[in-house]
Every structure is written in C-alpha cells, then in structure tokens.
Short mmCIF file of C-alpha atoms in Angstrom, two decimals:
data_model
loop_
_atom_site.label_atom_id
_atom_site.label_comp_id
_atom_site.label_asym_id
_atom_site.label_seq_id
_atom_site.Cartn_x
_atom_site.Cartn_y
_atom_site.Cartn_z
CA UNK A 1 4.75 -68.68 20.87
CA UNK A 2 3.22 -65.57 22.41
CA UNK A 3 6.57 -64.48 23.78
CA UNK A 4 8.17 -65.07 20.37
CA UNK A 5 5.42 -62.99 18.68
CA UNK A 6 5.86 -60.11 21.10
CA UNK A 7 9.60 -60.19 20.51
CA UNK A 8 8.99 -59.95 16.74
CA UNK A 9 6.74 -56.87 17.27
CA UNK A 10 9.34 -55.17 19.42
CA UNK A 11 12.05 -55.94 16.85
CA UNK A 12 9.87 -54.61 14.03
CA UNK A 13 9.14 -51.38 15.94
CA UNK A 14 12.83 -50.89 16.64
CA UNK A 15 13.62 -51.37 12.96
CA UNK A 16 11.01 -48.78 11.96
CA UNK A 17 12.40 -46.33 14.47
CA UNK A 18 15.88 -46.83 13.03
CA UNK A 19 14.72 -46.31 9.46
CA UNK A 20 12.55 -43.26 10.32
CA UNK A 21 14.21 -40.83 12.73
CA UNK A 22 11.90 -39.02 15.12
CA UNK A 23 10.16 -35.92 13.84
CA UNK A 24 11.09 -32.60 15.43
CA UNK A 25 9.14 -31.82 18.59
CA UNK A 26 5.82 -30.22 17.74
CA UNK A 27 2.76 -28.90 19.49
CA UNK A 28 -0.68 -27.88 18.34
CA UNK A 29 -0.83 -24.16 17.56
CA UNK A 30 -4.23 -23.05 18.76
CA UNK A 31 -4.97 -19.70 17.11
CA UNK A 32 -7.89 -18.31 15.14
CA UNK A 33 -6.65 -17.77 11.58
CA UNK A 34 -9.81 -16.16 10.17
CA UNK A 35 -8.14 -12.73 9.92
CA UNK A 36 -5.04 -13.37 7.88
CA UNK A 37 -3.00 -12.86 4.70
CA UNK A 38 -1.23 -15.84 3.16
CA UNK A 39 1.70 -14.75 1.00
CA UNK A 40 1.49 -17.57 -1.53
CA UNK A 41 -2.31 -17.79 -1.59
CA UNK A 42 -4.26 -20.96 -1.01
CA UNK A 43 -5.53 -22.00 2.39
CA UNK A 44 -4.14 -22.95 5.77
CA UNK A 45 -4.33 -26.50 7.13
CA UNK A 46 -7.15 -27.08 9.60
CA UNK A 47 -4.60 -27.98 12.24
CA UNK A 48 -1.39 -25.99 12.60
CA UNK A 49 1.60 -27.27 14.54
CA UNK A 50 4.41 -25.26 16.06
CA UNK A 51 7.93 -26.58 15.38
CA UNK A 52 11.15 -25.52 17.11
CA UNK A 53 12.32 -22.01 16.28
CA UNK A 54 14.94 -21.56 13.58
CA UNK A 55 17.90 -19.30 14.31
CA UNK A 56 18.22 -18.34 10.63
CA UNK A 57 14.54 -17.42 10.33
CA UNK A 58 14.66 -15.58 13.65
CA UNK A 59 17.59 -13.51 12.37
CA UNK A 60 15.80 -12.64 9.11
CA UNK A 61 12.60 -11.59 10.85
CA UNK A 62 14.42 -9.41 13.40
CA UNK A 63 16.49 -7.79 10.64
CA UNK A 64 13.43 -6.78 8.60
CA UNK A 65 11.36 -5.75 11.63
CA UNK A 66 14.23 -3.58 12.86
CA UNK A 67 14.04 -1.51 9.67
CA UNK A 68 10.67 -0.12 10.76
CA UNK A 69 12.29 1.20 13.95
CA UNK A 70 9.24 0.50 16.10
CA UNK A 71 8.67 -2.06 18.88
CA UNK A 72 7.91 -5.51 17.48
CA UNK A 73 4.16 -6.05 17.91
CA UNK A 74 3.91 -9.69 16.79
CA UNK A 75 5.22 -13.16 17.64
CA UNK A 76 6.48 -15.67 15.08
CA UNK A 77 6.31 -19.42 14.79
CA UNK A 78 7.64 -22.12 12.48
CA UNK A 79 4.61 -24.12 11.44
CA UNK A 80 3.05 -26.15 8.63
CA UNK A 81 2.14 -23.25 6.30
CA UNK A 82 3.04 -23.16 2.62
CA UNK A 83 5.10 -19.96 2.81
CA UNK A 84 4.37 -17.15 5.28
CA UNK A 85 1.18 -15.77 6.77
CA UNK A 86 0.25 -12.76 8.86
CA UNK A 87 -2.53 -13.52 11.32
CA UNK A 88 -4.50 -11.40 13.78
CA UNK A 89 -6.07 -13.50 16.53
CA UNK A 90 -8.13 -11.16 18.71
CA UNK A 91 -5.55 -8.60 19.82
CA UNK A 92 -2.51 -10.84 19.28
CA UNK A 93 -0.50 -10.75 16.06
CA UNK A 94 1.29 -13.76 14.59
CA UNK A 95 3.77 -14.29 11.78
CA UNK A 96 3.72 -17.91 10.64
CA UNK A 97 6.46 -19.27 8.42
CA UNK A 98 7.59 -22.48 6.77
CA UNK A 99 11.29 -23.15 7.29
CA UNK A 100 11.25 -25.41 4.23
CA UNK A 101 9.93 -22.48 2.14
CA UNK A 102 12.57 -20.09 3.46
CA UNK A 103 15.41 -22.56 2.86
CA UNK A 104 14.32 -23.34 -0.71
CA UNK A 105 13.54 -19.76 -1.74
CA UNK A 106 15.88 -17.21 -3.29
CA UNK A 107 17.19 -14.46 -0.97
CA UNK A 108 14.81 -11.93 -2.52
CA UNK A 109 11.75 -14.21 -2.31
CA UNK A 110 12.18 -15.09 1.35
CA UNK A 111 12.85 -11.46 2.28
CA UNK A 112 9.79 -10.38 0.28
CA UNK A 113 7.52 -12.97 1.91
CA UNK A 114 8.60 -11.99 5.40
CA UNK A 115 8.53 -8.23 4.65
CA UNK A 116 4.98 -8.40 3.29
CA UNK A 117 3.77 -10.17 6.45
CA UNK A 118 5.71 -7.80 8.71
CA UNK A 119 4.31 -4.85 6.75
CA UNK A 120 0.80 -5.95 7.72
CA UNK A 121 1.73 -6.03 11.38
CA UNK A 122 3.81 -2.85 11.73
CA UNK A 123 0.93 -0.95 10.11
CA UNK A 124 -1.54 -2.69 12.44
CA UNK A 125 -3.81 -4.07 9.72
CA UNK A 126 -7.15 -5.60 10.65
CA UNK A 127 -7.56 -7.95 7.62
CA UNK A 128 -11.22 -6.84 7.42
CA UNK A 129 -12.70 -7.36 3.92
CA UNK A 130 -13.57 -3.66 3.55
CA UNK A 131 -9.90 -2.75 4.11
CA UNK A 132 -8.51 -5.45 1.80
CA UNK A 133 -7.26 -3.19 -1.03
CA UNK A 134 -5.83 -0.60 1.31
CA UNK A 135 -4.01 -3.09 3.53
CA UNK A 136 -2.62 -5.25 0.74
CA UNK A 137 -1.21 -2.26 -1.16
CA UNK A 138 0.27 -0.82 2.03
CA UNK A 139 1.90 -4.17 2.82
CA UNK A 140 3.33 -4.22 -0.71
CA UNK A 141 4.55 -0.66 -0.23
CA UNK A 142 6.37 -1.69 2.94
CA UNK A 143 7.76 -4.74 1.12
CA UNK A 144 9.11 -2.63 -1.74
CA UNK A 145 10.64 -0.17 0.71
CA UNK A 146 12.24 -2.90 2.82
CA UNK A 147 13.65 -4.79 -0.19
CA UNK A 148 15.22 -1.59 -1.50
CA UNK A 149 16.71 -0.72 1.89
CA UNK A 150 18.08 -4.28 2.07
CA UNK A 151 19.95 -3.72 -1.19
CA UNK A 152 17.86 -5.48 -3.83
CA UNK A 153 17.69 -3.67 -7.17
CA UNK A 154 14.53 -2.32 -8.78
CA UNK A 155 14.95 -4.72 -11.71
CA UNK A 156 15.16 -7.73 -9.39
CA UNK A 157 12.14 -6.61 -7.38
CA UNK A 158 9.89 -6.11 -10.38
CA UNK A 159 10.99 -9.37 -12.00
CA UNK A 160 9.94 -11.12 -8.81
CA UNK A 161 6.65 -9.21 -8.63
CA UNK A 162 5.77 -10.27 -12.18
CA UNK A 163 6.19 -13.94 -11.25
CA UNK A 164 4.53 -13.79 -7.86
CA UNK A 165 0.72 -13.76 -7.99
CA UNK A 166 0.24 -13.73 -4.23
CA UNK A 167 -2.84 -14.31 -2.17
CA UNK A 168 -4.76 -11.20 -3.12
CA UNK A 169 -6.80 -10.34 -6.16
CA UNK A 170 -5.17 -6.91 -6.42
CA UNK A 171 -4.35 -6.09 -10.08
CA UNK A 172 -0.66 -6.16 -10.95
CA UNK A 173 -0.69 -2.48 -11.96
CA UNK A 174 -1.92 -1.49 -8.50
CA UNK A 175 0.67 -3.70 -6.77
CA UNK A 176 3.38 -2.29 -9.00
CA UNK A 177 2.35 1.27 -8.09
CA UNK A 178 2.46 0.39 -4.38
CA UNK A 179 5.91 -1.21 -4.65
CA UNK A 180 7.13 1.73 -6.74
CA UNK A 181 6.03 4.08 -3.97
CA UNK A 182 7.98 2.01 -1.47
CA UNK A 183 11.09 2.12 -3.65
CA UNK A 184 10.79 5.89 -3.98
CA UNK A 185 10.47 6.28 -0.22
CA UNK A 186 13.61 4.23 0.29
CA UNK A 187 15.51 6.41 -2.19
CA UNK A 188 14.30 9.63 -0.60
CA UNK A 189 15.16 8.32 2.85
CA UNK A 190 18.69 7.45 1.79
CA UNK A 191 19.28 10.80 0.10
CA UNK A 192 17.77 13.05 2.79
CA UNK A 193 17.65 12.66 6.54
CA UNK A 194 18.58 9.02 6.83
CA UNK A 195 15.51 8.40 8.99
CA UNK A 196 13.13 5.58 8.22
CA UNK A 197 9.76 6.33 6.56
CA UNK A 198 7.89 3.94 8.85
CA UNK A 199 9.36 5.38 12.06
CA UNK A 200 6.58 6.73 14.28
CA UNK A 201 8.60 6.81 17.47
CA UNK A 202 10.95 9.26 19.07
CA UNK A 203 11.46 12.99 18.90
CA UNK A 204 11.59 14.75 15.56
CA UNK A 205 15.05 14.85 14.09
CA UNK A 206 16.51 18.19 12.95
CA UNK A 207 15.93 17.19 9.33
CA UNK A 208 12.48 15.65 9.60
CA UNK A 209 10.88 18.68 7.94
CA UNK A 210 12.96 18.10 4.80
CA UNK A 211 9.90 17.19 2.77
CA UNK A 212 10.21 17.46 -0.98
CA UNK A 213 8.86 20.82 -2.13
CA UNK A 214 5.65 20.91 -4.14
CA UNK A 215 5.96 23.00 -7.35
CA UNK A 216 5.21 26.55 -6.18
CA UNK A 217 3.08 28.29 -7.14
CA UNK A 218 1.12 25.19 -8.19
CA UNK A 219 1.29 24.31 -11.90
CA UNK A 220 -1.32 25.89 -14.16
CA UNK A 221 -4.53 24.37 -15.50
CA UNK A 222 -6.12 23.13 -12.33
CA UNK A 223 -9.61 23.71 -11.02
CA UNK A 224 -9.65 24.74 -7.36
CA UNK A 225 -11.96 25.17 -4.42
CA UNK A 226 -11.42 26.17 -0.80
CA UNK A 227 -12.92 23.71 1.65
CA UNK A 228 -15.32 25.18 4.26
CA UNK A 229 -13.49 26.31 7.39
CA UNK A 230 -16.15 24.58 9.48
CA UNK A 231 -14.76 21.21 8.35
CA UNK A 232 -11.58 21.87 10.34
CA UNK A 233 -12.99 23.99 13.17
CA UNK A 234 -11.91 21.46 15.83
CA UNK A 235 -8.38 21.06 14.47
CA UNK A 236 -5.64 22.36 16.76
CA UNK A 237 -2.58 21.30 14.76
CA UNK A 238 -1.62 20.61 11.16
CA UNK A 239 -1.54 16.96 12.17
CA UNK A 240 -5.23 17.14 13.11
CA UNK A 241 -5.97 18.57 9.67
CA UNK A 242 -3.92 15.88 7.95
CA UNK A 243 -5.67 13.10 9.84
CA UNK A 244 -9.10 14.42 8.88
CA UNK A 245 -8.10 14.62 5.20
CA UNK A 246 -6.45 11.19 5.30
CA UNK A 247 -9.47 9.55 6.89
CA UNK A 248 -11.77 10.98 4.22
CA UNK A 249 -9.45 9.90 1.40
CA UNK A 250 -8.97 6.37 2.65
CA UNK A 251 -12.68 6.04 3.36
CA UNK A 252 -13.31 6.68 -0.35
CA UNK A 253 -10.61 4.36 -1.65
CA UNK A 254 -7.71 6.82 -2.06
CA UNK A 255 -5.25 4.66 -0.21
CA UNK A 256 -2.10 6.06 -1.84
CA UNK A 257 -1.07 9.63 -1.09
CA UNK A 258 2.13 11.62 -0.63
CA UNK A 259 3.18 14.73 1.26
CA UNK A 260 5.11 17.81 0.12
CA UNK A 261 6.08 21.06 1.78
CA UNK A 262 4.52 24.37 0.80
CA UNK A 263 5.09 27.78 2.44
CA UNK A 264 4.17 27.40 6.12
CA UNK A 265 2.21 24.21 5.48
CA UNK A 266 1.98 21.06 3.43
CA UNK A 267 0.38 19.59 0.30
CA UNK A 268 -1.23 16.17 0.15
CA UNK A 269 -1.34 14.51 -3.30
CA UNK A 270 -3.52 11.53 -4.23
CA UNK A 271 -2.81 8.82 -6.74
CA UNK A 272 -4.02 9.31 -10.32
CA UNK A 273 -7.40 7.71 -10.99
CA UNK A 274 -9.71 7.11 -13.91
CA UNK A 275 -13.21 8.49 -13.54
CA UNK A 276 -16.39 8.52 -15.60
CA UNK A 277 -16.10 11.33 -18.11
CA UNK A 278 -19.87 11.71 -18.48
CA UNK A 279 -20.63 12.79 -14.93
CA UNK A 280 -17.39 12.83 -12.95
CA UNK A 281 -18.33 9.82 -10.82
CA UNK A 282 -15.88 7.25 -9.47
CA UNK A 283 -15.25 4.17 -11.60
CA UNK A 284 -16.05 1.20 -9.42
CA UNK A 285 -14.07 -1.37 -11.37
CA UNK A 286 -10.53 -2.67 -11.68
CA UNK A 287 -9.63 0.07 -14.18
CA UNK A 288 -9.99 2.88 -11.64
CA UNK A 289 -6.30 2.82 -10.75
CA UNK A 290 -4.89 1.80 -14.13
CA UNK A 291 -2.68 4.35 -15.80
CA UNK A 292 -4.19 3.68 -19.22
CA UNK A 293 -7.79 3.63 -20.54
CA UNK A 294 -9.64 0.34 -20.33
CA UNK A 295 -13.13 -0.65 -21.43
CA UNK A 296 -15.53 -2.01 -18.83
CA UNK A 297 -17.84 -4.05 -21.07
CA UNK A 298 -17.56 -5.69 -24.49
CA UNK A 299 -20.24 -6.39 -27.12
CA UNK A 300 -18.55 -9.63 -28.11
CA UNK A 301 -15.28 -11.31 -28.99
CA UNK A 302 -14.62 -8.96 -31.93
CA UNK A 303 -15.21 -5.92 -29.71
CA UNK A 304 -12.82 -7.37 -27.12
CA UNK A 305 -10.09 -8.05 -29.69
CA UNK A 306 -10.54 -4.60 -31.20
CA UNK A 307 -10.10 -3.01 -27.80
CA UNK A 308 -6.69 -4.65 -27.50
CA UNK A 309 -5.31 -2.71 -30.48
CA UNK A 310 -7.53 0.38 -30.78
CA UNK A 311 -7.00 3.00 -28.05
CA UNK A 312 -9.89 3.69 -25.70
CA UNK A 313 -10.88 7.12 -24.46
CA UNK A 314 -10.02 7.75 -20.83
CA UNK A 315 -10.46 10.49 -18.23
CA UNK A 316 -8.00 10.91 -15.37
CA UNK A 317 -7.69 13.17 -12.34
CA UNK A 318 -5.76 13.63 -9.15
CA UNK A 319 -6.43 15.76 -6.09
CA UNK A 320 -3.96 18.05 -4.32
CA UNK A 321 -4.95 19.38 -0.91
CA UNK A 322 -2.91 22.47 0.01
CA UNK A 323 -2.87 23.49 3.69
CA UNK A 324 -1.26 26.88 4.28
CA UNK A 325 -1.89 30.34 5.73
CA UNK A 326 -0.10 31.96 2.80
CA UNK A 327 -1.95 33.31 -0.26
CA UNK A 328 -0.95 31.79 -3.60
CA UNK A 329 -1.81 31.99 -7.26
CA UNK A 330 -1.12 29.70 -10.19
CA UNK A 331 2.14 28.93 -11.91
CA UNK A 332 2.79 29.56 -15.58
CA UNK A 333 3.87 26.05 -16.48
CA UNK A 334 1.53 23.13 -17.03
CA UNK A 335 2.10 19.67 -15.66
CA UNK A 336 2.04 16.53 -17.79
CA UNK A 337 0.20 13.35 -16.84
CA UNK A 338 3.55 11.65 -16.33
CA UNK A 339 4.82 14.44 -14.07
CA UNK A 340 1.60 14.46 -12.05
CA UNK A 341 1.71 10.66 -11.67
CA UNK A 342 5.31 10.90 -10.45
CA UNK A 343 4.26 13.15 -7.56
CA UNK A 344 2.99 10.11 -5.68
CA UNK A 345 6.47 8.58 -5.70
CA UNK A 346 8.35 11.80 -5.04
CA UNK A 347 6.56 12.81 -1.83
CA UNK A 348 6.88 11.38 1.67
CA UNK A 349 4.43 8.79 2.99
CA UNK A 350 3.76 10.70 6.23
CA UNK A 351 3.81 14.19 7.69
CA UNK A 352 6.94 14.82 9.79
CA UNK A 353 6.29 15.31 13.51
CA UNK A 354 7.64 18.85 13.52
CA UNK A 355 4.98 19.84 10.95
CA UNK A 356 2.24 17.68 12.46
CA UNK A 357 2.62 19.44 15.82
CA UNK A 358 2.58 22.92 14.29
CA UNK A 359 -0.44 24.96 15.35
CA UNK A 360 -3.46 25.24 13.05
CA UNK A 361 -5.58 28.41 13.27
CA UNK A 362 -8.38 30.24 11.47
CA UNK A 363 -5.77 31.95 9.29
CA UNK A 364 -5.18 28.65 7.50
CA UNK A 365 -7.09 27.54 4.41
CA UNK A 366 -7.39 24.09 2.89
CA UNK A 367 -7.58 24.40 -0.89
CA UNK A 368 -8.37 21.54 -3.24
CA UNK A 369 -6.67 21.52 -6.63
CA UNK A 370 -7.87 19.06 -9.26
CA UNK A 371 -5.76 18.22 -12.32
CA UNK A 372 -7.62 16.60 -15.21
CA UNK A 373 -6.19 14.66 -18.14
CA UNK A 374 -7.92 13.14 -21.13
CA UNK A 375 -6.64 10.37 -23.39
CA UNK A 376 -8.45 10.58 -26.76
CA UNK A 377 -9.43 7.58 -28.83
CA UNK A 378 -7.27 8.71 -31.75
CA UNK A 379 -4.03 8.10 -29.86
CA UNK A 380 -2.68 7.35 -26.41
CA UNK A 381 -1.19 10.78 -25.77
CA UNK A 382 -2.82 12.39 -22.70
CA UNK A 383 -4.02 15.95 -23.03
CA UNK A 384 -4.51 18.23 -20.04
CA UNK A 385 -7.91 19.94 -19.87
CA UNK A 386 -6.87 23.57 -20.05
CA UNK A 387 -7.96 26.30 -19.74
CA UNK A 388 -11.53 25.02 -19.24
CA UNK A 389 -11.80 21.93 -17.02
CA UNK A 390 -14.31 19.21 -17.77
CA UNK A 391 -15.75 19.61 -14.26
CA UNK A 392 -15.11 22.14 -11.54
CA UNK A 393 -13.41 21.20 -8.27
CA UNK A 394 -16.64 21.17 -6.27
CA UNK A 395 -18.17 18.66 -8.70
CA UNK A 396 -15.11 16.42 -8.47
CA UNK A 397 -15.25 16.53 -4.67
CA UNK A 398 -18.96 15.70 -4.66
CA UNK A 399 -18.81 12.95 -7.28
CA UNK A 400 -15.78 11.29 -5.67
CA UNK A 401 -17.63 11.18 -2.34
CA UNK A 402 -14.96 13.28 -0.61
CA UNK A 403 -17.37 16.12 0.19
CA UNK A 404 -19.61 13.75 2.12
CA UNK A 405 -16.67 12.06 3.83
CA UNK A 406 -15.40 15.43 5.00
CA UNK A 407 -18.85 16.44 6.20
CA UNK A 408 -19.99 19.20 3.87
#
C-alpha cells in the first residue's frame, strides 16, 4: 500500500509539472531600493527577483542610452516591477524593467518609461527628497528630448503626458514645461550642429558655439543691477562663472534655465515664475511655476467656484544674467510675456565647451535683468511693468534668495 501511495504522489507531481511548465530561471535581486523613481508610481515588492535578460529590452535601452553619447553608468535587470524604475544603491545605478510591461505598452509608452529612467541616470540624480522637483523635471526634459529625437511627434508626446500621471507629485504644467524644453532642444540640435544636448564628452566641435543669439541690445522695460565683482573673484573661466550662477539658481528652485550668446559672452535665462506682488517674495506653493494666476486660499465653495471663472491677479518675473566684457544699453522694443516665456525653449540647456573654457577676467561684468509682467483681475492679458518696475532688480534678487545664494 505504501509503495502504491508513493507511486500516486509521483504520478500527481509529474502531472502538475506537465500542466504547469517551469518558470524562467530567477534569482533574488539584493539591492537597496530606498533611492528610486518608479515610472508608474506605486511601490516596489519587498522581494525583487532577476529574470533572464531580454534581447528586445536590451536593444531598446542601448538605443536610448546611446542618444546621450556618454558612457553607460547603470546596469539593467528584468525583474518583478510594475513598469520601470531607476534606483541608486550606494554608488551603483540600476534600471529595473518589467518585460510584460514593455511588451504590452505602445511604442511611445515603453520608450518614454525607459527614457525617463535613463534620464535620471545620465544626469546622475541622487533621488534625495530636497532634489525631487529638480530631478523629476530634468528626467522629463530628457524624456521629451529623447522621444523627439526618436521620431515621435509633439502631439503624440503630449497626449501621452496627459494620460500618464507618473510617480511624482509634480504638477502637469511643470512637467509639460520640462518636456517642452526637451522638445525644443531636440529641434535646435537637429537644425544646428547636429550634436546632442546631453553630450558632455569629447572635444568641442567647430559649431558648438552656435548658441541662439539673445535679443541685443536686451529688450526694453527691464530693471537691472550689476552683481558685485567679488562674487566671481575666484572665477578663471566663463564656465566657472556659469557654474556659480547655476548653483545659486538651482539652490533656490530655478531648475529650468537656458543659454544664449551675447557679444563676447553668454546670457542665462530662467523660467518664468509667479511671485508675491506685495513684497516680491517667492511663492512657495504649486502656483509658482504656473503660467497663469491662481489663488492660494479660498473662503469657501462659492469663492472656489468664482475663482474658476473670474480671472485672478498675478505677478510674474524672469531673470536674465548677462556675462560679457562689452558695454550695452537697452533696446527699443518691449518683450511680451509669451516671447519671454519662449526664451526658455529657444536657448540651449548647457554652455558649449568652447565658451565654458574662455577666460574670465576683471573686465567682465555679470548684469542681472529682471522682466516683470502683471495680469490684472479685469482680464487675462498680461501687461509689462514699464517704464517703472514694481520692484528694482536688487529687491528681486534679495527676495528670491539669489543674493544670499550668491554670497552678497
């Protein structure tokens, strides 16, 4: 009887094995996933398993990574994630992907998911909470750039962005602005030198100084101030000056900026922001980077509903930092809010090497130009504050925190 029972067990096990083919070989993936970005949101399983590599996924990842034209600084694994995830474990970078997700997704969606994760890695993001906004928007910027270079249309990309919420709490308007910047960089790249915007390697090409030209002399109706020379006393090159400005800007939340050429130097333009019209201070809420006025608080449901149809008053500004050893005045023409906003998309995302290595001396000045715009409650048509600005440039620098970040 015992022999007969054992035979039955063996027969049953064999039948189960026949009905359920063996799972692909897998091994426990032992990495710390605390520092990460998950493309589709949600959470990661407590235990992750590595499955055999997929040739199709490998090809997609290499194709997108190659666009950045820098050495690949991450490893990738097929595992039990929902979509894709970028992970930093100590000093090692990982791209985790679900083959099931890639096979079931549209061509645009799977390229977008992989490009967003790769964007985190090629820009060496830390996934620290204090850098969340900066890193997510930069990853979206890389994603928009990569999708455009890969041949997807602007309409397709924005339709996808509207449907995809993602893992971050970044407002759609901010994500849209980041992707728009990426699309613009791809267009400029295609039309100019043919180099890649995220290429940090190699010698400067003959055309790498072909930055778009900033309107010169600068458009009228700005308030200006020269920054103290002591701020840049240790700078040896224009690149040193740019890095000091960029650090101060990003430290105060100005994560989006573009570069233009000016006579014997460059101009650095920030994104348009809303600020408090009463004192010039930064708005520390979601409306800071919106391109339209938005109320912060509501007295009740009626006040909220009214705000949806009645325009709110808004105050906007952007900074332009001009680095040159040439004297300049002001132009005759004004600039509209729409034109000023477009500067962010029209400039390059980095300073070309040939300009960055150019010598910086005491003959150079760094001048801050501030353009103000006001949207009245009576309508939604922005009005430039001209000839008298609401605040002078020094006040804007102080209230934005940039003066302190630059050390004066």
